[in-house]
mmCIF file of C-alpha atoms and ligand atoms in Angstrom:
data_model
loop_
_atom_site.group_PDB
_atom_site.id
_atom_site.type_symbol
_atom_site.label_atom_id
_atom_site.label_comp_id
_atom_site.label_asym_id
_atom_site.label_seq_id
_atom_site.Cartn_x
_atom_site.Cartn_y
_atom_site.Cartn_z
ATOM 1 C CA UNK J 1 -141.055 15.587 13.405
ATOM 2 C CA UNK J 2 -140.634 13.520 10.366
ATOM 3 C CA UNK J 3 -143.381 11.298 11.361
ATOM 4 C CA UNK J 4 -145.865 13.844 11.434
ATOM 5 C CA UNK J 5 -148.250 14.744 8.435
ATOM 6 C CA UNK J 6 -150.892 17.514 7.728
ATOM 7 C CA UNK J 7 -154.001 16.125 5.963
ATOM 8 C CA UNK J 8 -156.226 18.995 4.088
ATOM 9 C CA UNK J 9 -159.549 17.857 3.464
ATOM 10 C CA UNK J 10 -161.745 19.377 0.617
ATOM 11 C CA UNK J 11 -160.512 23.046 0.533
ATOM 12 C CA UNK J 12 -162.139 23.060 -2.829
ATOM 13 C CA UNK J 13 -163.937 26.438 -4.386
ATOM 14 C CA UNK J 14 -167.505 24.818 -4.374
ATOM 15 C CA UNK J 15 -167.337 24.125 -0.627
ATOM 16 C CA UNK J 16 -165.521 27.911 -0.277
ATOM 17 C CA UNK J 17 -167.658 30.160 -2.403
ATOM 18 C CA UNK J 18 -169.643 27.737 -4.822
ATOM 19 C CA UNK J 19 -172.498 25.647 -4.869
ATOM 20 C CA UNK J 20 -171.861 24.359 -1.364
ATOM 21 C CA UNK J 21 -170.352 27.297 0.119
ATOM 22 C CA UNK J 22 -169.706 26.506 3.950
ATOM 23 C CA UNK J 23 -169.630 28.651 7.001
ATOM 24 C CA UNK J 24 -166.092 29.663 8.455
ATOM 25 C CA UNK J 25 -164.409 28.797 5.024
ATOM 26 C CA UNK J 26 -162.269 31.621 4.661
ATOM 27 C CA UNK J 27 -161.036 31.669 8.407
ATOM 28 C CA UNK J 28 -160.394 28.012 7.955
ATOM 29 C CA UNK J 29 -157.988 28.775 4.925
ATOM 30 C CA UNK J 30 -156.275 31.708 6.855
ATOM 31 C CA UNK J 31 -156.001 29.283 9.840
ATOM 32 C CA UNK J 32 -154.502 26.295 7.997
ATOM 33 C CA UNK J 33 -151.820 28.783 6.147
ATOM 34 C CA UNK J 34 -150.675 29.893 9.495
ATOM 35 C CA UNK J 35 -150.493 26.564 10.851
ATOM 36 C CA UNK J 36 -148.285 25.477 7.633
ATOM 37 C CA UNK J 37 -146.148 28.486 8.080
ATOM 38 C CA UNK J 38 -145.514 27.504 11.532
ATOM 39 C CA UNK J 39 -144.812 23.873 10.902
ATOM 40 C CA UNK J 40 -142.257 24.695 8.137
ATOM 41 C CA UNK J 41 -140.606 27.821 9.247
ATOM 42 C CA UNK J 42 -136.956 27.146 9.984
ATOM 43 C CA UNK J 43 -133.603 27.862 8.688
ATOM 44 C CA UNK J 44 -133.654 25.515 5.586
ATOM 45 C CA UNK J 45 -136.768 26.567 3.268
ATOM 46 C CA UNK J 46 -138.067 25.312 -0.215
ATOM 47 C CA UNK J 47 -140.356 23.181 -1.646
ATOM 48 C CA UNK J 48 -138.388 19.936 -1.344
ATOM 49 C CA UNK J 49 -137.294 20.747 2.264
ATOM 50 C CA UNK J 50 -140.997 21.274 3.210
ATOM 51 C CA UNK J 51 -142.048 18.189 1.622
ATOM 52 C CA UNK J 52 -139.729 15.801 3.091
ATOM 53 C CA UNK J 53 -139.968 17.451 6.761
ATOM 54 C CA UNK J 54 -143.667 17.878 6.726
ATOM 55 C CA UNK J 55 -145.642 16.024 3.983
ATOM 56 C CA UNK J 56 -148.992 18.046 3.336
ATOM 57 C CA UNK J 57 -151.451 15.726 1.628
ATOM 58 C CA UNK J 58 -154.677 16.860 0.073
ATOM 59 C CA UNK J 59 -157.957 15.074 -0.289
ATOM 60 C CA UNK J 60 -160.520 15.973 -3.398
ATOM 61 C CA UNK J 61 -163.917 15.471 -3.789
ATOM 62 C CA UNK J 62 -163.893 14.817 -7.567
ATOM 63 C CA UNK J 63 -167.435 13.668 -9.011
ATOM 64 C CA UNK J 64 -168.821 12.744 -12.582
ATOM 65 C CA UNK J 65 -171.466 15.197 -13.589
ATOM 66 C CA UNK J 66 -173.893 12.959 -12.911
ATOM 67 C CA UNK J 67 -172.949 11.608 -9.623
ATOM 68 C CA UNK J 68 -175.469 9.901 -7.284
ATOM 69 C CA UNK J 69 -175.228 12.242 -4.552
ATOM 70 C CA UNK J 70 -176.389 15.139 -6.722
ATOM 71 C CA UNK J 71 -180.400 16.071 -6.323
ATOM 72 C CA UNK J 72 -180.650 15.616 -10.189
ATOM 73 C CA UNK J 73 -179.869 11.882 -9.409
ATOM 74 C CA UNK J 74 -182.021 11.472 -6.337
ATOM 75 C CA UNK J 75 -179.149 12.537 -3.844
ATOM 76 C CA UNK J 76 -179.025 15.074 -1.005
ATOM 77 C CA UNK J 77 -176.522 17.555 -2.378
ATOM 78 C CA UNK J 78 -176.481 20.457 -5.244
ATOM 79 C CA UNK J 79 -173.899 19.627 -7.963
ATOM 80 C CA UNK J 80 -170.509 20.030 -6.423
ATOM 81 C CA UNK J 81 -166.802 19.415 -7.332
ATOM 82 C CA UNK J 82 -167.592 17.972 -10.687
ATOM 83 C CA UNK J 83 -164.365 16.883 -12.674
ATOM 84 C CA UNK J 84 -162.672 19.425 -14.500
ATOM 85 C CA UNK J 85 -164.496 22.347 -13.057
ATOM 86 C CA UNK J 86 -163.210 25.460 -11.158
ATOM 87 C CA UNK J 87 -165.566 24.198 -8.042
ATOM 88 C CA UNK J 88 -163.443 21.162 -7.772
ATOM 89 C CA UNK J 89 -159.882 23.171 -7.643
ATOM 90 C CA UNK J 90 -158.101 23.627 -4.525
ATOM 91 C CA UNK J 91 -158.153 26.840 -3.258
ATOM 92 C CA UNK J 92 -155.066 29.094 -4.754
ATOM 93 C CA UNK J 93 -153.705 29.981 -1.584
ATOM 94 C CA UNK J 94 -152.873 26.244 -0.491
ATOM 95 C CA UNK J 95 -152.346 24.937 -3.989
ATOM 96 C CA UNK J 96 -148.771 25.849 -3.946
ATOM 97 C CA UNK J 97 -148.243 23.032 -1.412
ATOM 98 C CA UNK J 98 -150.459 20.418 -3.222
ATOM 99 C CA UNK J 99 -148.426 17.903 -5.309
ATOM 100 C CA UNK J 100 -149.959 15.142 -7.481
ATOM 101 C CA UNK J 101 -148.535 12.391 -5.689
ATOM 102 C CA UNK J 102 -149.921 13.700 -2.477
ATOM 103 C CA UNK J 103 -153.319 14.421 -3.684
ATOM 104 C CA UNK J 104 -155.997 12.005 -3.215
ATOM 105 C CA UNK J 105 -159.307 11.686 -5.191
ATOM 106 C CA UNK J 106 -162.498 10.483 -3.798
ATOM 107 C CA UNK J 107 -166.476 10.325 -5.095
ATOM 108 C CA UNK J 108 -165.172 9.663 -8.568
ATOM 109 C CA UNK J 109 -167.432 6.581 -9.180
ATOM 110 C CA UNK J 110 -171.100 7.549 -10.182
ATOM 111 C CA UNK J 111 -172.710 5.387 -8.151
ATOM 112 C CA UNK J 112 -170.454 5.670 -4.695
ATOM 113 C CA UNK J 113 -170.687 8.389 -2.141
ATOM 114 C CA UNK J 114 -167.544 8.719 -0.322
ATOM 115 C CA UNK J 115 -166.939 11.154 2.584
ATOM 116 C CA UNK J 116 -163.691 9.608 3.852
ATOM 117 C CA UNK J 117 -160.489 10.516 2.323
ATOM 118 C CA UNK J 118 -158.955 7.275 3.640
ATOM 119 C CA UNK J 119 -159.592 5.094 0.667
ATOM 120 C CA UNK J 120 -159.150 8.261 -1.576
ATOM 121 C CA UNK J 121 -156.380 7.290 -4.360
ATOM 122 C CA UNK J 122 -153.920 9.289 -5.979
ATOM 123 C CA UNK J 123 -152.643 9.266 -9.802
ATOM 124 C CA UNK J 124 -150.587 6.226 -9.424
ATOM 125 C CA UNK J 125 -153.839 4.220 -7.831
ATOM 126 C CA UNK J 126 -152.108 4.371 -3.943
ATOM 127 C CA UNK J 127 -154.653 5.169 -1.430
ATOM 128 C CA UNK J 128 -154.107 7.841 1.331
ATOM 129 C CA UNK J 129 -153.596 5.010 3.767
ATOM 130 C CA UNK J 130 -151.132 3.411 1.733
ATOM 131 C CA UNK J 131 -149.038 6.597 1.341
ATOM 132 C CA UNK J 132 -149.087 7.606 4.981
ATOM 133 C CA UNK J 133 -147.981 3.953 5.688
ATOM 134 C CA UNK J 134 -145.097 4.194 3.444
ATOM 135 C CA UNK J 135 -144.088 7.386 4.823
ATOM 136 C CA UNK J 136 -144.091 5.843 8.195
ATOM 137 C CA UNK J 137 -146.433 8.597 9.532
ATOM 138 C CA UNK J 138 -147.866 8.517 13.004
ATOM 139 C CA UNK J 139 -149.164 11.899 14.019
ATOM 140 C CA UNK J 140 -151.656 13.453 11.681
ATOM 141 C CA UNK J 141 -153.187 17.005 11.840
ATOM 142 C CA UNK J 142 -156.225 17.616 9.793
ATOM 143 C CA UNK J 143 -157.976 20.581 8.537
ATOM 144 C CA UNK J 144 -160.798 21.579 5.849
ATOM 145 C CA UNK J 145 -164.407 20.862 5.009
ATOM 146 C CA UNK J 146 -166.595 20.058 6.112
ATOM 147 C CA UNK J 147 -166.508 19.178 9.661
ATOM 148 C CA UNK J 148 -169.638 17.128 9.775
ATOM 149 C CA UNK J 149 -169.223 15.160 6.863
ATOM 150 C CA UNK J 150 -165.641 14.556 4.910
ATOM 151 C CA UNK J 151 -163.532 15.961 7.988
ATOM 152 C CA UNK J 152 -165.250 13.733 10.591
ATOM 153 C CA UNK J 153 -165.456 10.620 8.183
ATOM 154 C CA UNK J 154 -161.508 10.995 7.275
ATOM 155 C CA UNK J 155 -160.701 11.780 11.122
ATOM 156 C CA UNK J 156 -162.570 8.582 12.268
ATOM 157 C CA UNK J 157 -161.203 6.388 9.814
ATOM 158 C CA UNK J 158 -157.498 7.608 10.390
ATOM 159 C CA UNK J 159 -157.994 7.094 14.038
ATOM 160 C CA UNK J 160 -159.086 3.428 13.559
ATOM 161 C CA UNK J 161 -156.162 2.689 11.686
ATOM 162 C CA UNK J 162 -154.109 3.580 14.563
ATOM 163 C CA UNK J 163 -152.880 7.280 13.957
ATOM 164 C CA UNK J 164 -152.888 9.995 16.422
ATOM 165 C CA UNK J 165 -155.351 12.486 15.238
ATOM 166 C CA UNK J 166 -155.121 16.193 15.841
ATOM 167 C CA UNK J 167 -157.886 18.364 14.326
ATOM 168 C CA UNK J 168 -157.455 22.302 13.873
ATOM 169 C CA UNK J 169 -160.646 23.339 15.492
ATOM 170 C CA UNK J 170 -160.144 26.877 13.789
ATOM 171 C CA UNK J 171 -159.031 25.332 10.556
ATOM 172 C CA UNK J 172 -162.556 23.577 9.604
ATOM 173 C CA UNK J 173 -165.468 24.787 7.900
ATOM 174 C CA UNK J 174 -169.195 23.565 7.909
ATOM 175 C CA UNK J 175 -172.487 23.411 6.608
ATOM 176 C CA UNK J 176 -174.284 24.071 10.046
ATOM 177 C CA UNK J 177 -172.935 25.536 13.116
ATOM 178 C CA UNK J 178 -174.932 23.119 15.581
ATOM 179 C CA UNK J 179 -173.862 19.996 13.381
ATOM 180 C CA UNK J 180 -170.256 21.390 13.682
ATOM 181 C CA UNK J 181 -170.453 21.626 17.456
ATOM 182 C CA UNK J 182 -172.170 17.898 17.640
ATOM 183 C CA UNK J 183 -169.577 16.508 15.409
ATOM 184 C CA UNK J 184 -166.596 18.059 17.581
ATOM 185 C CA UNK J 185 -168.129 16.784 20.606
ATOM 186 C CA UNK J 186 -168.572 13.414 18.975
ATOM 187 C CA UNK J 187 -164.817 13.249 17.805
ATOM 188 C CA UNK J 188 -163.359 14.673 21.086
ATOM 189 C CA UNK J 189 -165.112 11.585 22.913
ATOM 190 C CA UNK J 190 -163.797 8.830 20.338
ATOM 191 C CA UNK J 191 -160.361 10.143 21.094
ATOM 192 C CA UNK J 192 -159.605 12.683 17.940
ATOM 193 C CA UNK J 193 -157.566 15.728 19.709
ATOM 194 C CA UNK J 194 -159.078 19.229 19.201
ATOM 195 C CA UNK J 195 -156.265 21.664 18.863
HETATM 196 C C1 VGL D 1 -168.670 16.860 1.247
HETATM 197 C C2 VGL D 1 -170.984 16.514 1.316
HETATM 198 C C3 VGL D 1 -170.760 16.137 -0.144
HETATM 199 C C4 VGL D 1 -167.547 17.217 2.367
HETATM 200 C C5 VGL D 1 -168.539 16.263 -0.018
HETATM 201 O O1 VGL D 1 -166.442 17.425 1.729
HETATM 202 O O2 VGL D 1 -167.573 17.158 3.440
HETATM 203 N N1 VGL D 1 -169.745 17.012 1.786
HETATM 204 N N2 VGL D 1 -169.654 15.888 -0.593
HETATM 205 ZN ZN1 ZN D 2 -169.259 15.431 -2.566
#
């Protein structure tokens, strides 16, 4: 199981109960925690063991206050996940599993929208892809928010890069239910496995 990791996409307060609160967010967090517990339970416990046996990587939307995707700048979204605000923080139930080296920031440039976590970078400047490659990961489970945007784009980029991608169907939240179903159907067709 050493070649298997979990990628948690945008489980951030603005997408949970903030300016862009998504549907199914509480259930998605509960399901993600159940999954993490299942994958990390065993005779040996402790943060280091969990990290080495089942790495959990976090993707975070991380916008400057005048980001181009915000309505004030002519973009489609209300301000959300602004750097340094509570809305940009990982939900407290999941935060204990996060570390800086496995946290990847995206959308931090004022003039660039970034739905995919694939090119997100950590504090050291390594991309999500770089780190998965260094860790020799082959199988990636994905949960997070939102199905139609960042989850879908991240899953598709991971698949294109050659990983086996398993999407936790009950561990995702969405902007719109119909859009969620359409995105799931499209991803399934592309070869992303829904579990
Ligand atoms: C997202 C819209 C804008 C997402 C991020 O995480 O899916 N959606 N920024
Ligand atoms: Zn955003």
